[in-house]
XYZ file of C-alpha atoms in Angstrom:
538
model
C 52.426 74.143 34.016
C 51.673 71.014 31.827
C 52.391 72.224 28.607
C 51.762 75.015 26.216
C 51.360 75.334 22.330
C 53.105 76.863 20.201
C 51.967 79.098 16.995
C 53.280 76.259 14.952
C 50.510 73.801 16.284
C 52.649 71.155 18.646
C 53.742 71.214 22.242
C 56.672 68.892 23.483
C 58.240 69.002 26.993
C 61.403 70.175 28.083
C 64.490 67.752 27.935
C 65.973 69.217 31.128
C 63.103 68.507 33.379
C 61.574 71.761 33.291
C 58.123 73.675 31.791
C 57.313 72.668 28.443
C 59.084 74.076 25.521
C 57.960 74.487 22.014
C 60.082 72.311 19.608
C 60.130 74.594 16.353
C 60.398 73.588 13.167
C 63.763 73.476 10.850
C 63.083 76.667 8.968
C 62.932 78.346 12.238
C 66.430 77.261 13.441
C 67.770 78.225 10.208
C 66.574 82.206 10.405
C 67.421 82.065 14.253
C 71.284 81.298 13.128
C 70.838 83.986 10.340
C 70.000 86.176 12.880
C 72.528 85.410 15.474
C 75.346 85.037 12.519
C 74.372 87.483 9.882
C 72.142 89.674 11.449
C 72.693 93.094 12.743
C 72.506 94.341 16.129
C 68.884 93.860 17.902
C 68.010 91.097 15.435
C 68.425 88.465 17.427
C 65.810 90.102 20.121
C 63.394 90.689 16.891
C 63.530 87.098 16.019
C 63.184 85.444 19.549
C 60.034 87.621 19.888
C 58.598 86.692 16.372
C 59.444 83.004 16.593
C 58.317 83.105 20.678
C 61.573 81.712 21.586
C 64.418 82.447 24.068
C 67.683 84.293 22.909
C 69.630 81.498 24.294
C 67.423 79.196 22.133
C 68.236 81.354 19.138
C 72.102 81.291 20.075
C 71.816 76.973 20.348
C 69.978 77.020 17.148
C 72.855 78.731 15.407
C 75.198 75.858 17.036
C 73.408 73.076 15.613
C 72.847 74.683 12.430
C 76.274 75.563 12.188
C 77.949 71.910 13.376
C 75.419 70.296 10.657
C 76.998 72.604 7.843
C 80.213 71.751 9.128
C 79.481 67.770 9.306
C 78.229 67.832 5.851
C 81.537 69.637 4.526
C 83.736 66.263 5.812
C 84.452 63.693 3.518
C 82.961 60.016 4.191
C 79.581 58.575 4.409
C 76.265 60.724 4.671
C 74.255 60.268 7.050
C 71.743 57.694 5.457
C 74.641 55.411 4.567
C 75.661 55.077 8.099
C 71.860 54.099 9.521
C 71.742 51.463 6.975
C 74.908 50.238 8.032
C 74.047 50.435 11.555
C 70.901 48.467 10.542
C 72.584 45.731 8.635
C 75.035 45.006 11.433
C 72.330 44.711 13.981
C 70.919 42.339 12.215
C 73.909 40.474 11.989
C 74.345 40.721 15.403
C 71.018 39.080 16.011
C 71.834 36.297 13.589
C 74.796 35.285 15.200
C 72.994 35.634 18.658
C 70.362 33.000 17.005
C 73.489 30.995 15.696
C 75.282 31.047 19.146
C 71.778 30.480 20.969
C 71.302 26.750 18.968
C 74.517 25.831 17.993
C 75.826 22.406 19.104
C 78.251 22.269 22.022
C 81.651 20.778 20.142
C 85.013 21.202 22.071
C 88.288 20.839 20.692
C 87.766 16.779 21.697
C 84.550 16.345 20.067
C 85.256 18.330 16.959
C 87.912 15.383 16.487
C 85.998 12.862 17.476
C 83.530 14.046 14.555
C 85.927 14.597 12.002
C 87.155 11.169 13.016
C 83.473 9.196 12.562
C 82.844 11.320 9.681
C 86.242 10.009 7.573
C 85.140 6.448 8.707
C 81.724 6.487 7.401
C 82.938 7.783 4.377
C 82.177 11.658 4.167
C 85.170 14.021 2.317
C 86.798 16.701 4.123
C 84.485 19.023 2.034
C 81.410 17.757 3.221
C 82.518 18.004 7.190
C 83.418 21.624 6.268
C 80.135 21.917 5.096
C 78.094 20.206 7.766
C 80.304 21.916 10.512
C 79.209 25.545 8.903
C 75.730 24.466 9.583
C 75.928 23.333 13.266
C 78.630 25.830 14.599
C 79.323 29.860 14.549
C 82.059 30.829 11.795
C 84.544 31.553 14.334
C 84.040 27.901 15.694
C 84.178 25.995 12.854
C 87.174 24.298 11.707
C 88.799 24.478 8.427
C 89.359 22.046 5.755
C 93.357 21.875 6.930
C 92.408 21.176 10.296
C 89.939 18.559 9.856
C 92.800 16.607 7.548
C 95.313 16.999 10.600
C 92.559 15.526 12.810
C 91.682 12.738 10.369
C 95.248 11.570 9.722
C 96.055 11.605 13.414
C 92.956 9.301 13.801
C 94.492 6.842 10.950
C 97.477 6.606 12.108
C 96.042 5.610 15.608
C 93.746 3.448 14.264
C 96.845 1.763 12.255
C 98.232 0.973 15.467
C 95.285 0.064 17.722
C 93.956 -3.073 14.843
C 97.725 -4.043 15.061
C 96.927 -5.215 18.750
C 93.198 -6.591 17.636
C 94.517 -8.476 14.647
C 97.239 -10.331 16.931
C 94.201 -11.731 18.980
C 91.288 -11.973 16.017
C 93.022 -13.154 13.025
C 94.123 -16.755 14.991
C 90.757 -17.015 16.192
C 89.151 -16.841 12.886
C 87.155 -20.228 11.861
C 85.830 -18.981 8.228
C 87.021 -16.570 6.092
C 85.325 -15.225 3.052
C 88.255 -13.644 0.912
C 88.020 -11.252 -2.473
C 89.862 -8.236 -4.048
C 88.159 -4.908 -4.611
C 90.502 -1.855 -6.786
C 91.475 1.566 -6.342
C 92.287 3.297 -9.273
C 94.035 0.029 -10.581
C 95.817 -1.062 -7.143
C 94.256 -3.746 -5.417
C 92.918 -4.023 -1.919
C 92.665 -7.362 -0.406
C 89.820 -7.818 1.538
C 88.658 -10.764 4.119
C 85.548 -11.165 5.990
C 84.370 -13.330 9.048
C 80.964 -14.037 8.054
C 79.050 -15.201 11.208
C 80.512 -11.852 13.126
C 80.776 -9.525 10.051
C 84.176 -8.158 11.110
C 86.632 -6.878 8.585
C 89.840 -8.759 9.254
C 91.828 -7.852 6.545
C 91.840 -4.791 3.836
C 95.225 -3.942 2.668
C 96.193 -2.037 0.251
C 98.615 -4.532 -2.133
C 101.182 -3.743 -5.029
C 99.447 -7.175 -6.593
C 97.336 -10.448 -6.287
C 99.258 -12.727 -7.407
C 99.582 -16.146 -5.138
C 102.764 -15.380 -3.505
C 101.125 -11.835 -2.024
C 97.714 -13.943 -1.316
C 99.664 -16.531 0.326
C 101.709 -14.175 2.695
C 98.565 -11.965 3.395
C 96.928 -15.278 4.688
C 99.552 -15.936 7.002
C 98.373 -14.360 10.376
C 95.237 -16.339 10.501
C 96.756 -19.949 11.520
C 93.443 -21.016 12.633
C 91.211 -21.056 9.858
C 89.007 -23.931 8.818
C 87.332 -22.993 6.224
C 87.541 -20.026 2.780
C 85.079 -19.213 0.718
C 86.210 -17.153 -2.669
C 85.692 -16.376 -6.502
C 87.372 -17.824 -8.910
C 89.881 -15.639 -9.315
C 93.741 -17.253 -10.109
C 95.796 -15.651 -7.905
C 93.485 -15.948 -5.255
C 92.770 -19.428 -5.515
C 96.629 -20.137 -6.147
C 96.884 -18.496 -2.978
C 94.867 -20.550 -0.765
C 96.002 -23.427 -2.427
C 99.695 -23.013 -1.466
C 98.325 -21.738 1.905
C 96.598 -24.947 2.827
C 99.528 -26.958 1.420
C 101.948 -25.225 3.929
C 98.945 -25.872 6.769
C 98.919 -29.615 5.639
C 103.011 -30.046 6.144
C 102.741 -28.457 9.205
C 100.497 -31.365 10.084
C 97.025 -29.253 10.817
C 94.207 -30.838 8.861
C 93.187 -29.709 4.908
C 91.280 -26.417 4.706
C 87.906 -26.612 3.629
C 88.297 -24.638 0.109
C 85.167 -23.475 -1.266
C 84.300 -21.629 -4.879
C 81.779 -19.208 -3.892
C 77.995 -19.430 -4.993
C 77.316 -15.319 -5.336
C 79.672 -14.679 -8.667
C 78.632 -18.290 -9.805
C 74.766 -17.408 -9.818
C 75.997 -13.773 -10.822
C 77.379 -15.485 -13.704
C 74.057 -17.390 -14.322
C 71.700 -14.353 -14.382
C 73.914 -12.460 -16.745
C 73.825 -15.332 -19.246
C 70.169 -15.164 -18.684
C 69.679 -11.933 -19.062
C 70.966 -11.694 -22.222
C 68.425 -14.345 -23.581
C 65.601 -12.202 -21.690
C 66.914 -9.333 -23.463
C 66.478 -10.974 -26.702
C 63.173 -11.986 -25.632
C 61.761 -8.514 -24.934
C 63.236 -7.075 -27.958
C 61.142 -10.142 -30.548
C 57.963 -8.953 -27.854
C 58.108 -5.732 -28.903
C 59.011 -6.035 -32.672
C 55.421 -8.575 -32.617
C 53.346 -5.802 -30.680
C 54.958 -3.020 -33.047
C 53.809 -5.171 -35.961
C 50.548 -5.482 -34.399
C 50.061 -2.193 -33.881
C 50.739 -1.426 -37.532
C 48.227 -3.618 -38.514
C 45.920 -1.394 -36.687
C 46.413 1.707 -37.682
C 46.186 0.712 -41.672
C 42.551 -1.175 -40.380
C 42.039 2.510 -39.069
C 42.659 4.043 -42.352
C 41.084 0.806 -44.489
C 43.691 -0.460 -46.308
C 44.678 -4.086 -46.640
C 46.351 -5.573 -43.841
C 46.556 -9.267 -44.818
C 50.559 -8.738 -45.600
C 50.911 -7.187 -42.155
C 49.064 -9.973 -40.641
C 51.419 -12.734 -42.209
C 54.754 -10.941 -40.724
C 52.928 -10.238 -36.934
C 52.060 -13.907 -37.171
C 55.903 -14.601 -37.780
C 56.755 -12.177 -35.252
C 54.742 -13.472 -32.170
C 56.095 -16.968 -33.130
C 60.030 -15.970 -33.386
C 59.008 -14.018 -30.150
C 57.260 -17.219 -28.602
C 60.049 -19.301 -29.601
C 62.686 -17.229 -27.560
C 60.522 -17.018 -24.954
C 60.503 -20.999 -24.973
C 64.056 -21.149 -25.074
C 64.364 -18.781 -22.046
C 61.893 -20.791 -20.281
C 64.066 -24.001 -20.684
C 67.557 -22.550 -19.669
C 66.068 -20.871 -16.829
C 64.537 -23.741 -15.463
C 67.812 -25.710 -15.979
C 69.248 -23.183 -13.949
C 66.889 -23.651 -11.285
C 67.643 -27.053 -11.105
C 71.227 -26.496 -10.616
C 70.585 -23.469 -8.308
C 68.456 -26.277 -6.283
C 71.565 -28.917 -6.068
C 73.344 -25.702 -4.336
C 71.214 -25.410 -1.297
C 71.271 -26.834 2.156
C 68.062 -28.709 1.843
C 66.836 -30.550 -1.447
C 63.125 -29.768 -2.849
C 61.707 -32.898 -1.171
C 63.016 -31.375 2.170
C 65.820 -33.811 2.930
C 69.200 -33.012 3.811
C 71.171 -32.416 0.672
C 74.599 -34.300 -0.075
C 77.519 -34.274 -2.199
C 76.705 -37.465 -4.152
C 73.270 -36.446 -5.137
C 74.153 -32.741 -6.143
C 76.894 -33.568 -7.948
C 74.370 -35.630 -10.133
C 72.204 -32.755 -10.490
C 74.836 -30.802 -11.833
C 76.003 -33.474 -14.008
C 72.765 -33.390 -15.457
C 72.641 -29.545 -15.906
C 75.788 -29.132 -17.316
C 75.403 -31.786 -19.793
C 72.467 -29.812 -21.230
C 74.710 -26.491 -21.235
C 76.854 -28.120 -23.639
C 77.191 -24.602 -26.145
C 80.456 -22.479 -25.955
C 77.931 -19.816 -24.580
C 77.538 -21.658 -21.086
C 81.289 -22.116 -20.812
C 82.150 -20.330 -17.865
C 79.515 -21.525 -16.203
C 79.660 -25.323 -17.099
C 83.071 -24.475 -15.570
C 81.826 -23.314 -11.947
C 79.204 -25.961 -11.953
C 82.150 -28.789 -12.653
C 84.532 -26.964 -9.914
C 84.082 -29.468 -6.781
C 84.933 -26.771 -4.583
C 81.234 -25.531 -5.031
C 80.242 -28.163 -2.882
C 82.799 -28.072 0.055
C 80.117 -26.489 1.735
C 77.883 -29.588 2.138
C 81.323 -31.755 2.977
C 81.832 -29.302 6.160
C 78.152 -29.151 6.917
C 77.744 -33.114 7.675
C 80.895 -33.101 9.100
C 79.490 -30.943 11.269
C 76.109 -32.295 12.118
C 78.309 -36.123 12.739
C 80.252 -34.412 15.638
C 77.177 -32.396 16.758
C 75.214 -35.285 17.137
C 76.867 -38.963 16.359
C 73.236 -41.216 16.508
C 72.247 -40.388 12.492
C 68.459 -41.270 13.808
C 68.783 -38.451 16.092
C 70.398 -36.479 13.734
C 68.082 -37.019 11.170
C 64.659 -35.914 13.444
C 66.879 -32.969 14.592
C 68.069 -31.914 11.182
C 63.879 -32.016 10.170
C 63.145 -30.323 13.408
C 65.418 -27.202 12.230
C 63.972 -27.221 8.842
C 60.260 -27.249 9.704
C 60.813 -24.248 12.137
C 62.583 -22.316 9.527
C 59.881 -22.892 7.427
C 57.189 -21.872 9.972
C 58.829 -18.477 10.324
C 58.945 -18.007 7.046
C 55.495 -18.306 7.004
C 54.725 -21.741 4.849
C 51.574 -23.061 5.410
C 51.171 -25.942 7.637
C 54.678 -25.816 8.523
C 54.182 -24.947 12.248
C 51.724 -27.929 13.130
C 54.394 -29.846 11.687
C 56.947 -29.016 13.298
C 54.650 -30.036 16.545
C 54.772 -33.385 15.453
C 58.195 -33.412 14.537
C 59.284 -32.356 18.591
C 57.097 -35.415 19.647
C 59.110 -37.719 17.318
C 62.440 -36.087 18.824
C 61.435 -36.684 22.409
C 60.846 -40.280 21.079
C 64.191 -40.783 19.790
C 65.785 -39.730 22.733
C 65.587 -38.087 26.159
C 68.589 -35.429 25.959
C 67.298 -34.468 22.580
C 67.305 -30.812 23.350
C 71.223 -30.404 23.782
C 71.394 -31.897 20.283
C 69.066 -29.524 18.860
C 71.089 -26.567 19.892
C 74.164 -27.984 18.425
C 72.612 -29.106 15.222
C 71.028 -26.219 14.727
C 74.003 -23.912 15.080
C 75.870 -26.133 12.563
C 73.001 -25.755 9.925
C 72.982 -21.740 10.778
C 76.855 -21.962 10.410
C 76.573 -22.947 6.773
C 78.937 -20.721 4.259
C 78.312 -20.891 0.647
C 78.896 -17.513 -0.804
C 81.367 -14.624 -0.125
C 78.177 -12.130 0.465
C 79.925 -10.758 3.309
C 82.692 -9.444 1.800
C 80.792 -8.364 -1.492
C 78.774 -5.912 1.160
C 82.168 -4.458 2.005
C 83.312 -3.927 -1.397
C 80.206 -2.234 -1.761
C 80.850 0.049 0.919
C 84.221 0.645 0.377
C 83.210 1.684 -3.434
C 80.882 4.681 -2.192
C 83.615 5.836 -0.428
C 86.052 5.828 -3.291
C 83.258 7.979 -5.136
C 84.026 10.721 -2.103
C 87.778 10.368 -1.625
C 90.318 11.249 -4.296
C 92.502 8.411 -2.853
C 91.511 5.819 -0.248
C 95.108 5.537 1.926
C 95.935 2.737 3.924
C 95.011 4.910 7.027
C 91.933 5.929 5.778
C 91.386 1.935 5.136
C 92.083 1.663 8.610
C 90.214 3.773 10.257
C 87.163 2.730 8.052
C 87.908 -0.980 9.025
C 88.027 0.031 13.318
C 84.766 2.043 12.871
C 82.961 -1.063 11.346
C 84.197 -3.260 13.593
C 83.196 -1.698 16.558
C 79.784 -0.375 15.324
C 76.475 -1.949 16.686
C 74.728 -3.547 14.578
C 70.915 -1.928 14.954
C 69.068 -5.018 13.748
C 68.775 -8.680 12.883
C 70.318 -11.656 14.380
C 73.624 -9.636 15.609
C 71.309 -6.725 17.133
C 72.602 -4.717 19.704
C 76.204 -6.534 19.427
C 79.418 -5.032 17.406
C 81.739 -7.566 15.343
C 84.978 -7.805 17.938
C 82.068 -8.771 20.439
C 80.696 -11.037 18.376
C 84.105 -12.718 17.867
C 84.601 -12.949 21.699
C 86.863 -10.489 22.453
C 86.476 -8.443 25.228
C 87.242 -4.795 24.698
C 87.547 -2.483 27.431
C 85.209 0.290 25.702
C 83.013 -0.365 22.510
C 82.958 3.382 21.464
C 85.071 3.779 18.411
C 86.378 7.493 19.366
C 86.784 6.330 22.980
C 88.769 3.188 21.429
C 91.226 5.466 19.504
C 92.173 7.121 22.842
C 93.340 3.719 24.133
C 97.336 3.240 24.362
C 98.197 0.177 22.095
C 100.203 -1.193 24.928
C 97.464 -0.911 27.505
C 95.049 -2.511 25.271
C 97.533 -5.840 24.123
C 97.761 -6.243 28.278
C 93.833 -5.554 29.070
C 93.256 -8.049 25.972
C 95.523 -10.587 27.355
C 94.436 -9.972 30.867
C 90.677 -10.482 29.989
C 91.751 -13.946 27.762
C 93.438 -15.416 30.681
C 90.512 -14.500 33.135
C 87.904 -16.176 30.052
């Protein structure tokens, strides 16, 4: 039959698959258990009839009640606690399943590559561990000790590879920007080739004396120009290296003083004067505010007005002094450009006259350091080298002058200067009338003008990155510096004139692969053979 309705008002199906049987309330189960376990003869039959169930059901109810009582008497968590624990475990399993579904597939080799790349980018071991905890399930994420071992192994391999790569790159470097940076009081000697932005030197040293710099520069046998600041040890080391080269019959080294630090010193001094202007200006504005407040209260302000006039006179006088000195520096700064303000190509004679006129104004001891920089003849070495390269690029003086003007106008047109594009078109016509092969000379002249190096900004850029990395590491060991240097030199530029090329490629080095992690897998001996073969083929 389809089902029965018990006197409790509910109808249920038999789990065994037979006819539906009533499922009775718990109190009936307890009554049936009492009749079975404690009742007299005939009580089970009477109880079964009373609740309309079979005698077998009454015995089953008695067994169930007895088992429940025995379970309740045992030690351990109760039923509700177990249910909550099961629910928590189910949620945990679901969370792990979601992590596994959306996790990153990082095998052992890729994990090591991640650690090496992250360390080269400046991440600490703790930061790597936190990132991997986000990307991977807990049982697959590497701990801090494993990451440290992998980074150390990669750093040692980077040092071995750099020994091979430096043997190819350092002798071929034409220009080098030099500087030093300090990590916890210990100097690190840094050298950057400015055109490729390749870091060819990043070495921890015991000191920064002339002897240390002289020894460090020995591998750079093809060097023709260096740019650096006025540090005494660095200047003496470069001078000793240049003297050694000349004794060996090589041409003198173009030893240039860095424009970056010269301008930094000028801005520091002008900044102090400007802060004085701001202080006097705020004082004068405060006096004006007091006048307005006293007028609102109906007080006599004649005395305050006299003080305000004096304050404004002092502020305007200080501002005039700032404008005078700032104009002097603008004149000196213009003398350090490739082109004069009138657009003609600068030269040493004109620049020295301009700088001498500026230095005559900077007589006070306040300007002593800046005046020493402007008097230093090494500040204009870039002009000597530029004119020598231009003469080599185009021996004919008339043609050379027209080509230089064409390059200047084209640069002005790219900057959006009004009328420059039209003048550049006219200048091309003039160049074509000067020589039939002007386009060949134009390429060489443009290359010479674009190769001017006046400042060590490239090495300052690298130093700023190293300072940022220093803030994340307790100590930048030589191994970590090697790892960072190898990564930097194989990193492809994303924008600018070096776009889609890495520093090693811009240096002309033919690597078997430009991928940082793949290069770390190379055997140093085999890499040396590959580089020698590619160099011979070229």
